[in-house]
Structures are given as C-alpha cells and as structure tokens.
Amino acid sequence: MKFPALKIPSTPAELIPPIRAWTGPLTEELVRSPGGFGLGQIPDRVTPDDTTTMVCGFCSTGCGLNVHLKDGQAINLSADATYPVNLGMACPKGWEALTPLSAPDRGTTPLVRRRRGGPLESCDWESAMVLFCEEFKALKAKHGPESVAFLSTGQITTEEMAFLGCLFKIGMGFIHCDSNTRQCMATAHVAYKQSFGFDAPPYTYADFEESDVLVFIGSNPCIAHPIMWQRVMRNPHSPEILVVDPRATETAMAATQHYAIQPKSDLTLLYGLAHLLIEMDAVRREFIEAHTTGFEEFAEFVRAFSPRHVSAAAGISEERLRHFAQTIADGKRVSFWWTMGVNQGHESTRTAQAIINLALMTGSIGRPGTGANSITGQCNAMGSRIFANITSLLGAHDANDDADRAKIAGILGIDESAIPREPSMAYDEIVRGIAEGKIKGLWVIATNSSHSWIHQSEFNALLERLDFLVVQDLYSTTETAQRADLFLPAAGWGEKEGTLINSERRIGLIKKIRRAPGQALSDFHICQLIAHYWGCAAQFARWTSPEAAFALLKEVSRNQPNDMTGIRDYHHIDAEGGIQWPLPEASLSRATHSIEHGQEHDCENRISTERRLFEDGRFFTPDGRARFLFDEPRAMPEPPDDEYPFILLTGRGTSSQWHTNTRTGKSDVLRKLYPAHCYVEIHPTDARRLGIRPNSPVQLASRRAKIRAAAFVTPTVQPGQIFVPMHYREVNTLTFPAFDPHSRQPAYKACAVSVAAL
Ligand SMILES: Nc1nc2c(c(=O)[nH]1)N[C@H]1C(S)=C(S)[C@@H](COP(=O)(O)OP(=O)(O)OC[C@H]3O[C@@H](n4cnc5c(=O)[nH]c(N)nc54)[C@H](O)[C@@H]3O)O[C@H]1N2
Ligand SMILES: Nc1nc2c(c(=O)[nH]1)N[C@H]1C(S)=C(S)[C@@H](COP(=O)(O)OP(=O)(O)OC[C@H]3O[C@@H](n4cnc5c(=O)[nH]c(N)nc54)[C@H](O)[C@@H]3O)O[C@H]1N2
Ligand code: SF4
Ligand SMILES: [Mo]
C-alpha cells in the first residue's frame, strides 16, 4: 500500500463538539467538520423519556425489545410482551444487547496503518475517504474492475446492504462481492430457488405451535434460537418432536425422538424416508399431481434406498427408521425445520431439497403447522438474501434480463448501462482470487472473516498478500480489523435506523436510541460518504436516508414474490409489530376500501400477524409447480482415517455466545454464562481410551493445524466424534475447505481430526 500525504490525526474523539443533525447535501465542508455527520439527534419517532420498541440485532428470530430511555439515553431494555414474535420473552443476548455498545474497544475514529507491520493510527474521515478512494481507484485503473472485492454480512440493515451492493457495483464499478450469508444461508437460498422458483421460507412462527409432528434436522434451537424453541414449548397438541443430529443436543434431549445419525448421512436418510413413505402409501397423490413436477422420477430414484442400505449408512436401526417414517405418516400437520447441520455440508443443497421433497410428497406445505422450513441465522440474513445486490440484481432480479435492468435503473434513477452483467464470484472464489493474485483489494464489512472463514490460517495468510484491506466494524480489535490497512468505525444496532427481515419474512424496525461513540458512522452514512468522495454521489441522490432507501426497495419489490409495496413507511412497521412479506399494495387498498364502507375501523387490523406462503398450492416457478430435485449421495470430503480417526463437528455452544464473540464477549453477564477458553466435547469411552480426564488439556490436530482445548467428557457426542463450538478462534484452523457445488456454502460441520492428551 502506498500512503498519500494525509492530514493525520484528527481531533481526538473527546474534543468533538456536540453533534448537529445533518440534513443538507453532503458538501466537502460538512464532511470535514467532525460535528457535521448528523449523528447526534434521536429521530422524532423516539421520545427522549419514554420506552420504544425495536427488534433485536443478534439472531434471526427478530424478537421485539422495549428500550427504556431517560434524557434521550437508552438506560435499560426488556422483552416486549405484545410483539408477535417473542410474546414477552428474550434470550440472554437480547437482554444484554445494550452492553456491547459501550465497550472500550469501540472504534471512535478511522484508523490507518501507514506502513506494513506498523500500528493502526487515528485519522479523520476525510483522510480515510481520500485514502479509500485513491487506493481502490488505483487498483481498478491498473488491474481492472475484477481486482477489488467486498465481503459483507447478514447483520446490517436491509437499506445498508442494498446501498452497499449498489454503491460497489453500480457507483464504483466493481463486480465481485459476497457476504457471510454464504457461510450460513446460501444453501437454503439455492434450494428454495430451484424447488419453489424463489427464495421463500414458507412458514410463520405460529406453525411451531400448530404442528402435531415437528422434525428438526441439523438444528439446535434450544441454543441457537431459544425463543423459537419457546414457541415450540407453547404447542398445545402434545406434538411429536423429532431431532436428527449426530449429537444429543439440548434440543435432542427435549425431543420425543432423537436420531443420532452418522455425520453427513442426512441425504441417504431422507431418501430412505421417502422410500418408506411411498412403500407405506403415505403420500398425497392429489397434491403431488396438482402442484409438483418430477415425482415419478424421484419415486423411481429412491427405490434403491432400502431400509437395509439406509440403516447401514446412517447408523439407525431399520426398526427406528420405520418408526420415523410412520410418525410422519401418522401426522396431520407435519413441519420440517432445518438449520446449519444441513446447510453447511458438501451436498447441502440436495439435502435441503430432500427435506423439501418430503414436505411436498406428504402435502405438508401451505397449511397451518406444516412446511419445509429453513430457519435463518443472522438478524438480517433474509434481507441479505434478497436485497444485497450481490448474487442477483437488487431484489432477486436478473442482471441479464432487459426488463429487470430497466426496472431497477428506473427506480434508482441511474443509467441502465451502469449495472454490471457479469456474475459475482462466491466467497470461496474471492478467496481463491486473492491466492491467484487476481483480487488485490478487499473491503470487509460487519463480518470477522479472520475467525469465521473455513481453513482460517490459509485465509489469514492470503490477507497479507492484498495491496489494500479495509475493515468496517464496531470494534477495532477484531481478528480481521487487526489486519486492516484502513479501519472504518461503524455505528451498531441501536445507533442507527433501518429494517431487518427475520426468519418468518417479518420486516422489523431498528431505531436510533443512542449516539454512536466518537466519530463512528452508520454503514449507511459511510456509503453516502464514499459515494461523495468516489464522485458517484449523483447516482445515489435518492438514497437520502434509510427511510428513503426503504421506499426505493419497496418499489424494487413490486410484483415480486416478496412484494412489500403495501407497507407505508417505518411508522407502519412500528405500529404493526413488524410486517411479513408479501404485502402488496393491492391488499392495503382493499383494506382502505372496506374502511370506507364502514366494515373496518382500523386498516392496520387487516394485516394478520401470522401469514404463510403457498396456501393456494401455487409456487413461484413459471408453471406454478414445485420441483422434486435429487442426486446420488456423495462421500464425505475428508473422512476419518487411521491418522485422523475422529470426525470434528462444529456449531453453536451456548445461547450467550454470538459467533466470534466480538459483541457477546463484552458483557460481564454473558461471559459468566460460557467457558472462557476453547473446549472439546468427547465421549467417555474415547476419553478413557486416550487417557483424557475431565477438564484436562488435549491436543486436536487436523491436516491443517493443531490446537489446544480443555476436555469436556460427555456422552452427548458419539464415540469417534468430537464437537468444538465455533465461538473460539481456534476452531476454523482445523476445518477442511469443502463446498457444496450448487450453493458454494462451506462444509464447516465435518472434517477428520486426531485427539491426544497433553
Ligand atoms: N447463541 C447463538 N445463537 C445463534 C448464533 C450464535 O452464534 N449464537 N448464530 C446464529 C446463526 S448465524 C445461525 S446460522 C444459527 C445456527 O443454528 P443451528 O444450525 O441450530 O446451530 P449449529 O450449532 O451451528 O448447528 C446445528 C447442529 O447441527 C449438528 N450437525 C453437525 N453435523 C451434522 C450432520 O451431518 N447432520 C445433522 N443432521 N446435523 C449435524 C450439530 O451437532 C449442531 O447441533 O444460529 C443463530 N443463533
Ligand atoms: N467452524 C464453524 N465456522 C462457522 C460456523 C460454524 O457453524 N462452524 N458458522 C458460520 C456462520 S452460520 C456464520 S453466520 C458466520 C458468522 O461469522 P462472522 O460474521 O464473521 O461473525 P460475527 O462475530 O457475527 O462477526 C460480525 C462482525 O460485525 C461487526 N458488527 C456488528 N454490527 C455491525 C454493524 O452494524 N456494522 C458494522 N460495520 N459491523 C458490525 C461485529 O463487531 C463483528 O465483528 O460464521 C461461520 N463460521
Ligand atoms: S432469540 Fe435472537 S432475537 Fe430473540 S433476544 Fe435472543 S438473540 Fe435476540
Ligand atoms: Mo449463520
């Protein structure tokens, strides 16, 4: 990185004068003035001494939290009893959501590294912006528009994601970008798109309460989605709860049936269940004939998946397999739920579709208590899947369809030729691009890739090869930020406005209930600033505020399956307790019409709080039919052998830890609720054989790294398998970089390791 002459450092954070609200155009003068960023005022939708409701910014459940303010400062929060998602409940992270915002390592000014190996030093925004633009422009001029990429997130607002994607591709003229949603939801996205014609999780949380059979596959909601699990616990039908997980998780222990299958035998198991359901004649032929295609071929295909064959592959007795199938056959309202045990695998898309196939063949979709339901992860994974402008054109449009291009260009007020036609590389391809010297600049926003990406040591070594690395985060201390050439301090949840879309497609609002520290800016505002300095602000003249951006996104959604043109504005979302898509404008005018005729007093009451998709049996494919999609199962990419005889499973450890712990690690309360150092769950038989005692140190080794962990001797893992939570930095030094061919999602959940006492 070359370093231009810059005015560094700027005014220390504590000397910054009181912040004035910024309403005018983004002039150089305003930008230069540290007080000119419009950070300070609590918008008028929040009253300074009152309580306001907003959604939580951790997981995709999207709970409503009441934030209590005094003198314009958020002082406390509580779970909202009226919000339709959580009905007065919250998990430890939600209760502690304000604490991480006050952490001492918050970024308060931009930071720059003037020389390789040197420290990160404070600078002002103008210098940071000049550097950002000069470096990326120089790379573009020298190496072309494919030489700079960004990696972003499912954890900023929908408006910010959309702005970022448009700024990068349309304004700055680059092509390659992806987000941590690839690590998380890419499989569900591709599976739904191929099977249903659109990325559309069909359920509403009421389905947790209305099912009589719930099947959870590779999903541990007790830990990862505790409030969804509370909804299951409210189910009044004494449901059968089936859990498919190699581990006896907290969820499995609370279930009525646990199938501790061999890791990555899900696809075979699911085809085996389809085989048995056909054999038992437990399929709904009328539904299949009216609403699907490909069933006959699928039925022929699963003939080979005899109970004997499946039992051997999955490690489940034939008798139990039959019991599993019989439970589905006996259910009146069967729902299937899956999460990362499915999405993070080498054949994950077909596995997710094997679940979808079971729902289709039994007609378990479009009715209360049913569905093939992917539970999402991050607070705005759903926003990222549709509006990030990364893999598809904004709002799930097609960058090579002329009508779509014209529509988006018209809404954004830009020249259609500015929209690139080239597809973006996926996350792993961007990483490969760095290795091959094609990607030379990287901008990382709201993700901590240096901890969370698979085969971490390779990734971190590759970051060293970049000419310029920018990291935009709340904290300057993250593993990724510590490697940056330029760090941009971001405002977090609670310090900005915008919308998040939860697992059941509910659009919820976050509000600004406190000032960001120092000169930290919202990601939205940083995009405005970059547009200004890059010289493309004219293309973003309509993106004046998050709410103005939301109005654009509403238009983008018009006539799409996720049509949300019926949402009026942020106040409407607030008043409704969140609004699920779709809500086309037409449905709202019907409501208004009935008010005029005196049938309804309050049009808001017209929107039911729990809506599911496909009630009419029509899917989003061109012929309106869902597809049965399937493939032969393939062997695990790195199976255990003599040298590395254990299978390493990874995932969430406790409900108090969030991913790489940059936020949850800042709370004294949460830190008391989980082990401080990396631990490994190992079966007592294996522990005894290897001379490992409870709590003693062990070495875990894969072909890529060796790490140290404390032994947690427990029968919840099977012999020959171990589990390490993803929250500890070490874990991804071990993982093996294999990817599903359709979704390119990393197969985090299984690789070969050895275990030894230390
Ligand atoms: N507390 C907390 N909650 C979170 C998060 C967090 O970091 N902390 N993160 C959020 C995010 S982004 C996500 S994506 C979700 C993840 O939510 P989940 O997917 O429920 O959580 P994981 O623990 O990653 O994985 C679920 C289970 O998959 C199992 N598994 C491993 N291999 C296999 C296999 O081959 N087959 C099957 N059937 N199961 C297997 C693991 O044993 C694990 O119990 O959680 C969200 N909620
Ligand atoms: N081995 C293994 N690895 C895994 C997984 C696994 O199961 N096993 N799960 C994968 C999954 S599902 C996921 S989702 C990923 C998660 O991996 P990451 O996304 O890397 O994890 P986070 O800790 O959530 O990182 C988010 C970062 O964004 C910052 N941040 C928070 N809010 C904002 C904001 O508003 N603006 C900005 N600019 N920054 C913000 C936080 O401080 C934090 O540094 O990990 C993946 N990695
Ligand atoms: S369950 Fe998820 S959304 Fe609800 S309070 Fe906990 S972290 Fe927040
Ligand atoms: Mo995730």
PDB file of C-alpha atoms in Angstrom, residues 58 92-93 95-100 103 475 656 661-674:
ATOM      1  CA  PHE A  58     -28.480 -10.661  17.111  1.00  0.00           C
ATOM      2  CA  PRO A  92     -29.607 -13.627  27.368  1.00  0.00           C
ATOM      3  CA  LYS A  93     -28.139 -11.896  24.303  1.00  0.00           C
ATOM      4  CA  TRP A  95     -31.344  -8.778  27.478  1.00  0.00           C
ATOM      5  CA  GLU A  96     -27.699  -7.715  27.225  1.00  0.00           C
ATOM      6  CA  ALA A  97     -27.956  -6.050  23.809  1.00  0.00           C
ATOM      7  CA  LEU A  98     -27.051  -2.545  25.031  1.00  0.00           C
ATOM      8  CA  THR A  99     -23.866  -3.549  26.854  1.00  0.00           C
ATOM      9  CA  PRO A 100     -21.566  -4.290  23.864  1.00  0.00           C
ATOM     10  CA  ALA A 103     -17.243  -1.449  25.135  1.00  0.00           C
ATOM     11  CA  TYR A 475     -14.560  -2.738  17.111  1.00  0.00           C
ATOM     12  CA  SER A 656     -24.862 -16.477  25.449  1.00  0.00           C
ATOM     13  CA  ASN A 661     -17.789 -13.109  20.364  1.00  0.00           C
ATOM     14  CA  THR A 662     -16.867  -9.555  19.378  1.00  0.00           C
ATOM     15  CA  ARG A 663     -20.168  -8.391  20.859  1.00  0.00           C
ATOM     16  CA  THR A 664     -21.161 -11.011  23.454  1.00  0.00           C
ATOM     17  CA  GLY A 665     -17.597 -11.121  24.802  1.00  0.00           C
ATOM     18  CA  LYS A 666     -18.070  -7.519  26.008  1.00  0.00           C
ATOM     19  CA  SER A 667     -20.746  -8.353  28.561  1.00  0.00           C
ATOM     20  CA  ASP A 668     -19.728  -9.426  32.079  1.00  0.00           C
ATOM     21  CA  VAL A 669     -23.081 -11.134  32.453  1.00  0.00           C
ATOM     22  CA  LEU A 670     -22.804 -13.160  29.259  1.00  0.00           C
ATOM     23  CA  ARG A 671     -19.146 -14.032  29.872  1.00  0.00           C
ATOM     24  CA  LYS A 672     -20.172 -15.716  33.139  1.00  0.00           C
ATOM     25  CA  LEU A 673     -22.509 -17.982  31.188  1.00  0.00           C
ATOM     26  CA  TYR A 674     -19.942 -19.702  28.972  1.00  0.00           C
TER      27      TYR A 674
END
